[in-house]
Coordinates of C-alpha atoms and ligand atoms in Angstrom, one line a residue:
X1 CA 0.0 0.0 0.0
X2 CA 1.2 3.9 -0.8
X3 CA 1.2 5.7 2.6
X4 CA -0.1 9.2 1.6
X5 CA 2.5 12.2 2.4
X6 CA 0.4 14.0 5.1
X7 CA -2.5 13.2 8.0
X8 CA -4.2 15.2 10.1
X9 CA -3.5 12.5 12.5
X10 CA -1.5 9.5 12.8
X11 CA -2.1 6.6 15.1
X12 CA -0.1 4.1 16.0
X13 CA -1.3 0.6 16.8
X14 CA -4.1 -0.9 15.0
X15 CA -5.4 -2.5 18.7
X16 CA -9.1 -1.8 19.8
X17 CA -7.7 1.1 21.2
X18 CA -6.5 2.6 18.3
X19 CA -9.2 1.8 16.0
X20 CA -11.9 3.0 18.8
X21 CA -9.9 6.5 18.2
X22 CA -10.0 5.9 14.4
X23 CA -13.7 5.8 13.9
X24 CA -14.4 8.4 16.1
X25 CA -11.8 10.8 14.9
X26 CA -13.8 9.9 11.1
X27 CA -17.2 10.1 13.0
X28 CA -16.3 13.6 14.2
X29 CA -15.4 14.8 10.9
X30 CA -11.9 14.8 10.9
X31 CA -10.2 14.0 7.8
X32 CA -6.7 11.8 6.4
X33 CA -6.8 10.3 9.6
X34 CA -3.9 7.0 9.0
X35 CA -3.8 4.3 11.5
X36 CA -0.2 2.2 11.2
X37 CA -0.4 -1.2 12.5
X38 CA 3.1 -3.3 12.4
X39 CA 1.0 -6.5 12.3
X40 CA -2.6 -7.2 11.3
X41 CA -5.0 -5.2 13.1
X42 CA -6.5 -6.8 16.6
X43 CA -3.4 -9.0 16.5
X44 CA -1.7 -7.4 19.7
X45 CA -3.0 -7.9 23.0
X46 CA -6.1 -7.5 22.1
X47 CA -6.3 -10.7 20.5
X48 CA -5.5 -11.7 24.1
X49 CA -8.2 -10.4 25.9
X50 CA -11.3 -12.4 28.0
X51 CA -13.9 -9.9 26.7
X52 CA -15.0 -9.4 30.5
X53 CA -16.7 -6.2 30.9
X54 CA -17.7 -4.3 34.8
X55 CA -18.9 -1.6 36.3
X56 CA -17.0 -2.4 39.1
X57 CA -14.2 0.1 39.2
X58 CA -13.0 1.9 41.7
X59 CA -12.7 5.5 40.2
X60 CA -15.6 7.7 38.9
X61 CA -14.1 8.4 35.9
X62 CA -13.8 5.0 35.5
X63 CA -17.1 3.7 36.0
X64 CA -18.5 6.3 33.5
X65 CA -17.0 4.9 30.9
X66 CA -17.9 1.4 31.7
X67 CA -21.5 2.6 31.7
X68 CA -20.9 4.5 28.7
X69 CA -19.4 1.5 27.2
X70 CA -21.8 -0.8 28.3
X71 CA -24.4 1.1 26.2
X72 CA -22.4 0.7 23.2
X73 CA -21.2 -3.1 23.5
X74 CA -25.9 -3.4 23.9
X75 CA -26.2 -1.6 20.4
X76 CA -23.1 -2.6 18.5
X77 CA -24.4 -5.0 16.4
X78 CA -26.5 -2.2 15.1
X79 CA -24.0 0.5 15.3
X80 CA -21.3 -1.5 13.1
X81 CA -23.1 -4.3 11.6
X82 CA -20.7 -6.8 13.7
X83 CA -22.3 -9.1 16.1
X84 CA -20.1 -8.9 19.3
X85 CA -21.9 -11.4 21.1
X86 CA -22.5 -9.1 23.9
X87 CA -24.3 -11.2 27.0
X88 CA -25.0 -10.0 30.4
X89 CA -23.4 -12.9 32.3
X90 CA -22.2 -10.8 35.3
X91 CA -18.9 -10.3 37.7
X92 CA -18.8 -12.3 41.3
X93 CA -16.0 -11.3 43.7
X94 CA -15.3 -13.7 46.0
X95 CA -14.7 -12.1 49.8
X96 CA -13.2 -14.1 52.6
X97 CA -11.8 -11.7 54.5
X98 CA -13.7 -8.5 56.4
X99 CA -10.5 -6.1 55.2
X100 CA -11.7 -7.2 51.5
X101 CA -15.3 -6.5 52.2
X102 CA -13.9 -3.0 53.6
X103 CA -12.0 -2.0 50.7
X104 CA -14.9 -3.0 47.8
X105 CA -18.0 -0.7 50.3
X106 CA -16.5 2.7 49.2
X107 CA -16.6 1.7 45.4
X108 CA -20.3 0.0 45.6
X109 CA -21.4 3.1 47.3
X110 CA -20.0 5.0 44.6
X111 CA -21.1 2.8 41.6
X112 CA -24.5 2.2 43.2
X113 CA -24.7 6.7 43.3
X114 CA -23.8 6.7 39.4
X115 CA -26.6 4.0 38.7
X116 CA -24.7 1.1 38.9
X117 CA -26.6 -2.1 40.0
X118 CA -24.0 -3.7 42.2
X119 CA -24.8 -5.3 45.1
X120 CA -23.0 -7.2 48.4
X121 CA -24.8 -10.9 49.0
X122 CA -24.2 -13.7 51.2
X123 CA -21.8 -16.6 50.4
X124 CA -25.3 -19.0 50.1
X125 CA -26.7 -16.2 47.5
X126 CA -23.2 -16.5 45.8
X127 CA -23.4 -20.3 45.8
X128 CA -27.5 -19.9 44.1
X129 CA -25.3 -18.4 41.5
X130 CA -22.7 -20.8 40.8
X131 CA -24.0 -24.1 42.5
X132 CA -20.4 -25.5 42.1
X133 CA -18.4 -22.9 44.4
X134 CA -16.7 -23.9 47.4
X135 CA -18.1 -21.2 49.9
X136 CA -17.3 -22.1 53.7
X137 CA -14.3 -19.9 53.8
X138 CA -16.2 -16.8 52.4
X139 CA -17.7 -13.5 54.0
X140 CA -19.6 -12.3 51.4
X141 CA -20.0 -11.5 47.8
X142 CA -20.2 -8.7 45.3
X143 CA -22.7 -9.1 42.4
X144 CA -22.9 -6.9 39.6
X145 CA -25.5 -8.8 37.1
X146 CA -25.0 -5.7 34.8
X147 CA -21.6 -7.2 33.7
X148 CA -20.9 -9.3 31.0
X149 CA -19.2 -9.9 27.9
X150 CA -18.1 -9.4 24.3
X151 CA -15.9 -11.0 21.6
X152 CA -12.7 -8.5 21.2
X153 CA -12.0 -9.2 17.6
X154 CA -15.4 -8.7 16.8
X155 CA -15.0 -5.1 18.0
X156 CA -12.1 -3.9 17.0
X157 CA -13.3 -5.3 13.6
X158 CA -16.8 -3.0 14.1
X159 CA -14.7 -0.1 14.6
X160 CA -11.8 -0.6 12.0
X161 CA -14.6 -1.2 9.5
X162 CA -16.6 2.1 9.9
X163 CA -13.5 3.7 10.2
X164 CA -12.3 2.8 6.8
X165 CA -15.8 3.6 5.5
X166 CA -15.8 6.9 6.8
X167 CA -12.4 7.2 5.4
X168 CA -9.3 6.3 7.7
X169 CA -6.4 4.9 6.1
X170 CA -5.5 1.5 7.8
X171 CA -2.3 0.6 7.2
X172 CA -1.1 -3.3 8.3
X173 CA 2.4 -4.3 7.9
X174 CA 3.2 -1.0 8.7
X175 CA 6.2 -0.3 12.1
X176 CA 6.6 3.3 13.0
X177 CA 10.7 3.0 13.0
X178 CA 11.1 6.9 14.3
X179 CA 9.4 10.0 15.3
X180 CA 10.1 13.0 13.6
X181 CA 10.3 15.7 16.2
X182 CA 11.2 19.5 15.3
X183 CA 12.2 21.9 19.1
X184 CA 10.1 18.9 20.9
X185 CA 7.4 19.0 19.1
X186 CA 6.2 15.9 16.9
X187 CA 6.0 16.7 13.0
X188 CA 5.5 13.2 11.7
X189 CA 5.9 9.6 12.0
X190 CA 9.0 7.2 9.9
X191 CA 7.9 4.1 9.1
X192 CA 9.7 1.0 7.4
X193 CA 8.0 1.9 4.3
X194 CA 8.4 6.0 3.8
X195 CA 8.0 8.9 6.3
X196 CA 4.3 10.8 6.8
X197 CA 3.8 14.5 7.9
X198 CA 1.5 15.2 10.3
X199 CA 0.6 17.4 13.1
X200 CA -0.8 15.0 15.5
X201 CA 0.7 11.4 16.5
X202 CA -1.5 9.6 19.0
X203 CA 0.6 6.3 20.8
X204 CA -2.1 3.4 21.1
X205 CA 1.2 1.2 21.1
X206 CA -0.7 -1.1 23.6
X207 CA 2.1 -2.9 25.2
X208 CA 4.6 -1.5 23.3
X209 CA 3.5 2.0 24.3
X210 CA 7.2 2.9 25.9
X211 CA 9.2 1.5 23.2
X212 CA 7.0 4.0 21.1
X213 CA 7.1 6.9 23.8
X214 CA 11.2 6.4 24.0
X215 CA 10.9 7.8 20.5
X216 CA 9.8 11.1 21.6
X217 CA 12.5 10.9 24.3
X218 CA 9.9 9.7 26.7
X219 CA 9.5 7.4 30.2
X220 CA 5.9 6.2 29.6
X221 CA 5.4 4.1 33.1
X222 CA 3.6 1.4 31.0
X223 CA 4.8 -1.6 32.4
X224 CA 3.8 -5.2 30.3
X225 CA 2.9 -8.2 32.4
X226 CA 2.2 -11.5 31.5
X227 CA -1.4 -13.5 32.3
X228 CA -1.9 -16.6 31.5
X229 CA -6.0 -18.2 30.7
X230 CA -6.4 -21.7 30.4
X231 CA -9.5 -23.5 28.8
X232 CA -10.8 -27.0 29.9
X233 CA -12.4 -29.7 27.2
X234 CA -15.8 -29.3 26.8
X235 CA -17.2 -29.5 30.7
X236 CA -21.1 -29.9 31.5
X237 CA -20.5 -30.6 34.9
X238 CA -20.3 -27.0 35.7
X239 CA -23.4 -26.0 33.3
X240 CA -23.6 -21.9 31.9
X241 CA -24.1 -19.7 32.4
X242 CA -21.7 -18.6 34.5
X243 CA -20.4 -15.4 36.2
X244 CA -17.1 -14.1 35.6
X245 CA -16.2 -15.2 39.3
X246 CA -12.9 -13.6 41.0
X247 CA -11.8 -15.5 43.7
X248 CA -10.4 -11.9 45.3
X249 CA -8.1 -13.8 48.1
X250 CA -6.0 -15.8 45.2
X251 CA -6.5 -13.9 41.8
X252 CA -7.8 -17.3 40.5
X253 CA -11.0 -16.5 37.8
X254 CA -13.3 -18.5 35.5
X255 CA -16.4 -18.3 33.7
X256 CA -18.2 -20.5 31.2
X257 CA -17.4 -20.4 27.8
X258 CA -19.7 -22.1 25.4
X259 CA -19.2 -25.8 26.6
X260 CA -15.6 -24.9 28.0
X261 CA -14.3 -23.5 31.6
X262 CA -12.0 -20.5 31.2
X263 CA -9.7 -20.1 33.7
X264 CA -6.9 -18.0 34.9
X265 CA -4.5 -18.0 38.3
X266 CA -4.7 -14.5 37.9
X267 CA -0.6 -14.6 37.2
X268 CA 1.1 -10.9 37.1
X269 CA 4.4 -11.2 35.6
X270 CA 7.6 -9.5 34.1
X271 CA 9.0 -11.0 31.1
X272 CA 10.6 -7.7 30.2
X273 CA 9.8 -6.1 26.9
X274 CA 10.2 -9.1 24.7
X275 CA 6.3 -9.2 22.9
X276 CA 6.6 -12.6 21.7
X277 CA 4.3 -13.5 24.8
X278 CA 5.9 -18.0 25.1
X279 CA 3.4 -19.8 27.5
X280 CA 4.8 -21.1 30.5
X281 CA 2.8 -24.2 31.0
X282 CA 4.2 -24.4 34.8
X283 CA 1.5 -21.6 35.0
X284 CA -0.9 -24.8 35.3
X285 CA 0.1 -26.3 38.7
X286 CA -0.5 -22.9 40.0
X287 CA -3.8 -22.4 38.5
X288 CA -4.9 -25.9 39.1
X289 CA -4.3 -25.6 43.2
X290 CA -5.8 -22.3 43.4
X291 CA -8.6 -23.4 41.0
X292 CA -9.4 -27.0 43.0
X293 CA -9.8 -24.7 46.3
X294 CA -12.2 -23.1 44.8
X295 CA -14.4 -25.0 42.4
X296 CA -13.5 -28.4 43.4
X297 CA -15.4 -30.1 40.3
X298 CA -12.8 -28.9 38.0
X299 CA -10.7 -31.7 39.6
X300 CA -12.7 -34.3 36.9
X301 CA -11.8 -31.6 33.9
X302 CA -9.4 -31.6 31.8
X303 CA -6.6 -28.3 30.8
X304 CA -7.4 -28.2 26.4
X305 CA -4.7 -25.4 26.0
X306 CA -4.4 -22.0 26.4
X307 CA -2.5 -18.8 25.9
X308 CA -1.3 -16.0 27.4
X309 CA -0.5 -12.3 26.4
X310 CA 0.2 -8.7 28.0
X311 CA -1.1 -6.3 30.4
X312 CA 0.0 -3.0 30.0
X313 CA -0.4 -1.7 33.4
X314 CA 0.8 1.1 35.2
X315 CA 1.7 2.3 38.2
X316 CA -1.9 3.3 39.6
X317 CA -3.8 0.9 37.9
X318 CA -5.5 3.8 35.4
X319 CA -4.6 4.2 31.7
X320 CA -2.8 7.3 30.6
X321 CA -4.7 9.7 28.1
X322 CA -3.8 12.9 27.2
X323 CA -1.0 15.0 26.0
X324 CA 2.6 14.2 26.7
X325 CA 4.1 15.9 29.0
X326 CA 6.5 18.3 27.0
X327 CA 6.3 16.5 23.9
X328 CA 3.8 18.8 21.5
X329 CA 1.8 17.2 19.2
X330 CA 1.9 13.6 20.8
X331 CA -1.0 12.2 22.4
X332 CA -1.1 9.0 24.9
X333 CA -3.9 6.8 24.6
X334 CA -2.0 4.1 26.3
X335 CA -1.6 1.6 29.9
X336 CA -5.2 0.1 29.8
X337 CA -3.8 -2.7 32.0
X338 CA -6.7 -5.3 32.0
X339 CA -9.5 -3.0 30.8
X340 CA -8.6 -1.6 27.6
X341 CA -10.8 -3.3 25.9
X342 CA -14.2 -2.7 27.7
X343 CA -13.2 0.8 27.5
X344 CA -12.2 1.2 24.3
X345 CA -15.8 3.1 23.4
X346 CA -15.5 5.6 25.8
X347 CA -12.0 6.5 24.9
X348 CA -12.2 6.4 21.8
X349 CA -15.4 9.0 22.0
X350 CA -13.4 11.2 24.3
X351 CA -10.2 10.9 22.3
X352 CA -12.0 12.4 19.7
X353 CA -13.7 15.5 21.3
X354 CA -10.1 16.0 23.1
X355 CA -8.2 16.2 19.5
X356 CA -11.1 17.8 17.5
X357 CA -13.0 19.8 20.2
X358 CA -10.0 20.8 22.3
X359 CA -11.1 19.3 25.3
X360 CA -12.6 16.3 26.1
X361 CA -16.8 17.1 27.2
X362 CA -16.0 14.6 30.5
X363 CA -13.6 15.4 33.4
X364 CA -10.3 13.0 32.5
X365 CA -8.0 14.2 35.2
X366 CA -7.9 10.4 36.4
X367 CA -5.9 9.9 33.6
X368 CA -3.1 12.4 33.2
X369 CA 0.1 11.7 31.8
X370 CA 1.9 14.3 34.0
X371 CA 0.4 12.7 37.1
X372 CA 3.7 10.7 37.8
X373 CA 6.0 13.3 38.2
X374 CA 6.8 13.5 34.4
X375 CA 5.4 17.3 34.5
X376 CA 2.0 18.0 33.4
X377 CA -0.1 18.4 30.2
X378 CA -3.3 19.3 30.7
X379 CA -5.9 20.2 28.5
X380 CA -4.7 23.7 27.8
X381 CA -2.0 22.6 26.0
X382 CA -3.9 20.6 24.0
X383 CA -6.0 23.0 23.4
X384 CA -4.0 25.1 21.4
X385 CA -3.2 22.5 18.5
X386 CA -6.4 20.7 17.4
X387 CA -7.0 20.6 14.0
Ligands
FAD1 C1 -4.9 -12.5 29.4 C2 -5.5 -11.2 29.2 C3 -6.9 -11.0 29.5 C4 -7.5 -9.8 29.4 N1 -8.8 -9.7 29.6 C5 -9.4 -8.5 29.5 C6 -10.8 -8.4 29.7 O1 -11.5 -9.3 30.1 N2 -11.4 -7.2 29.5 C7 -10.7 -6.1 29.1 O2 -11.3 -5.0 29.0 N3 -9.4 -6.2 28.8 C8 -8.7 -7.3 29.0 N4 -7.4 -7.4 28.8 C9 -6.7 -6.2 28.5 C10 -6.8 -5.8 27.1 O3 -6.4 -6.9 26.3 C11 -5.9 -4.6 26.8 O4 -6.1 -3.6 27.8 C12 -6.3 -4.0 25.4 O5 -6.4 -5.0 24.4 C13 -5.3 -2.9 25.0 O6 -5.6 -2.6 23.7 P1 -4.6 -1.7 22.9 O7 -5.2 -1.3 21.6 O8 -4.1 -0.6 23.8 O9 -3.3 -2.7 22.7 P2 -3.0 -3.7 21.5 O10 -4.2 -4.6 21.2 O11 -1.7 -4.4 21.9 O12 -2.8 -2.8 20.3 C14 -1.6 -2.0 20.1 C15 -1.1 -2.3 18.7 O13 0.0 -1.5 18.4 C16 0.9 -2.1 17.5 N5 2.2 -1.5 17.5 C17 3.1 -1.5 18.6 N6 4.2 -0.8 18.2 C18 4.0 -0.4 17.0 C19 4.8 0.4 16.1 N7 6.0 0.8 16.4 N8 4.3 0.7 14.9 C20 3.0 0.2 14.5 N9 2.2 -0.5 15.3 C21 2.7 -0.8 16.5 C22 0.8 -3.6 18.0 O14 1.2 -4.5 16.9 C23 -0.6 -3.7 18.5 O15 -1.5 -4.4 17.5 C24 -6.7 -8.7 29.0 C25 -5.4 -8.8 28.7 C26 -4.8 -10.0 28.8 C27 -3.3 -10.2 28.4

């Protein structure tokens, strides 16, 4: 493919991320909008992702764009004529300790004030839910039955589609090699197949976001970590639907998918920056022990496979959106740990009112780049160069 010269914008990383920005960059109007992907697009981590999908965040900010998202996983078929197979199966946490219950009150208080329907129930009510838990050893429960799930790929495919339609160049294959920067500002992107001119360069590098933000001279604090999911054979023994249920005291989750358990120790791990993501199939004994505790019935399954991929968390726990701190013209859409893709709607919509409005119509202070010392960039600054 012949990259064109000049964008208005260029993003980099064709994840669900980026292509969330994509469309909604198009939908607002904005024109020769490029998106370079080094692979295929939804082939990073992405591709890796359980599809879960809660309210049950911590921060407001947070929660609003689950809700928002929510909306637009329940129309999406519509929206982008891709079925996401979006079901309402729910989130269970698992409490055995009072501290735990402690710690989750604050944040159900909160999501219950922004309309949330979450809601604390006894280990017996938990049990109702998923006849097959183990729950002598629990205090309590948190319920959210306004969670659920979606197929990844089928979303970032809904929004890569539209955005192509409404006229974003996708290119796959395509590595941004090199910033161009002029007096710290970004001017443009180098790629393995010719340079491109452009005003605005959003990072939507997903795991990779550093490596992409050392190119502007930058410390992102995006930090990849490996998770491993397992899948059993096909299991009726444990009939669906089932919750995605955290066991909060181990990290150990699982839920039903079609006739197969998926299940994960909840493993958080540094395998440095190498993004060929190897299995590490010792992972099982670990999952198996924590798993037995608490679903004893999966002792009769049997492990089918697996995979594992990256989380590109930071230090906090909250992605990083915004402008980067003394870099002009560069834009971070970047560390959505283990919820970039249920939020990939919201920050995708806000994204785009940040870059084409000049602020973004909801408060995203949660999020600031500047917030870890780095100096900050704030919405003034990106005030001045949208367009
Ligand atoms: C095991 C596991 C389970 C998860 N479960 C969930 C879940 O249930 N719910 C949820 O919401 N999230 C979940 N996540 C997290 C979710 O997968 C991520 O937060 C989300 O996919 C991040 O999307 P992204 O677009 O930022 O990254 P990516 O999908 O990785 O996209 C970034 C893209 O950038 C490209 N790229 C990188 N460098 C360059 C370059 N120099 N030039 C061009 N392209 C480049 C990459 O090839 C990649 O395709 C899970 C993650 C893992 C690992």
């Amino acid at each position: 493919m012949t990259l064109p010269k000049t964008a208005s914008t260029v993003i980099i990383g064709g994840g669900v991320v980026g292509c969330s920005i994509a469309y909604h960059l198009a939908r607002r109007g904005l024109r020769d909008v490029v998106l370079l992907e080094r692979e295929t697009v939804g082939s990073g981590t992405t591709s890796k992702a359980a599809g879960g999908i809660r309210v049950q965040f911590p921060a407001e900010t947070e929660i609003r764009f689950s809700l928002e998202s929510i909306d637009v996983f329940a129309r999406f078929a519509d929206e982008f004529g891709v079925d996401p197979g979006y079901t309402k199966i729910g989130y269970l946490y698992l409490l055995a300790e009072e501290q735990q219950l402690r710690g989750f009150e604050p944040r159900i208080a909160l999501q219950r004030k922004l309309g949330a329907d979450v809601r604390v129930i006894s280990p017996a009510d938990a049990q109702k839910l998923v006849p097959a838990l183990r729950v002598d050893d629990l205090i309590a429960a948190v319920w959210g039955p306004q969670d659920g799930m979606a197929g990844p790929a089928e979303v970032t495919t809904g929004f890569a589609r539209r955005a192509r339609e409404l006229g974003v160049t996708i290119a796959e294959g395509m590595a941004v090699t090199a910033l161009a920067m002029s007096n710290r500002r970004v001017t443009g992107v180098r790629t393995s197949q010719g340079a491109i001119a452009a005003p605005i360069v959003v990072n939507a590098a997903g795991p990779a976001a550093a490596r992409v933000g050392r190119l502007a001279g930058l410390d992102l604090p995006v930090h990849p970590r490996r998770r491993h999911i397992f899948f059993t054979e096909p299991f009726p023994e444990i009939p669906g639907p089932v919750p995605l249920t955290s066991d909060v005291t181990s990290g150990f989750y699982f839920r039903k998918d079609m006739e197969q358990v998926l299940l994960s120790p909840g493993d958080v791990e540094d395998i440095g920056e190498d993004f060929d993501v190897p299995m590490d199939w010792g992972k099982v004994e670990e999952l198996v022990r924590k798993a037995i505790h608490r679903l004893p019935i999966i002792a009769d399954a049997r492990i089918a496979g697996g995979w594992a991929g990256l989380r590109p968390l930071t230090p906090d726990d909250h992605a990083i959106i915004g402008w980067a701190p003394g870099v002009e013209g560069f834009f971070l859409a970047v560390g959505f740990g283990g919820h970039g893709f249920q939020h990939s709607p919201a920050t995708g919509r806000y994204v785009a009112e940040w870059l084409v409005d000049g602020t973004p119509s909801l408060d995203l202070s949660l999020f600031d780049p500047g917030r870890f010392g780095a100096g900050r960039c704030g919405a003034a600054t990106g005030r001045t160069r949208t367009r």
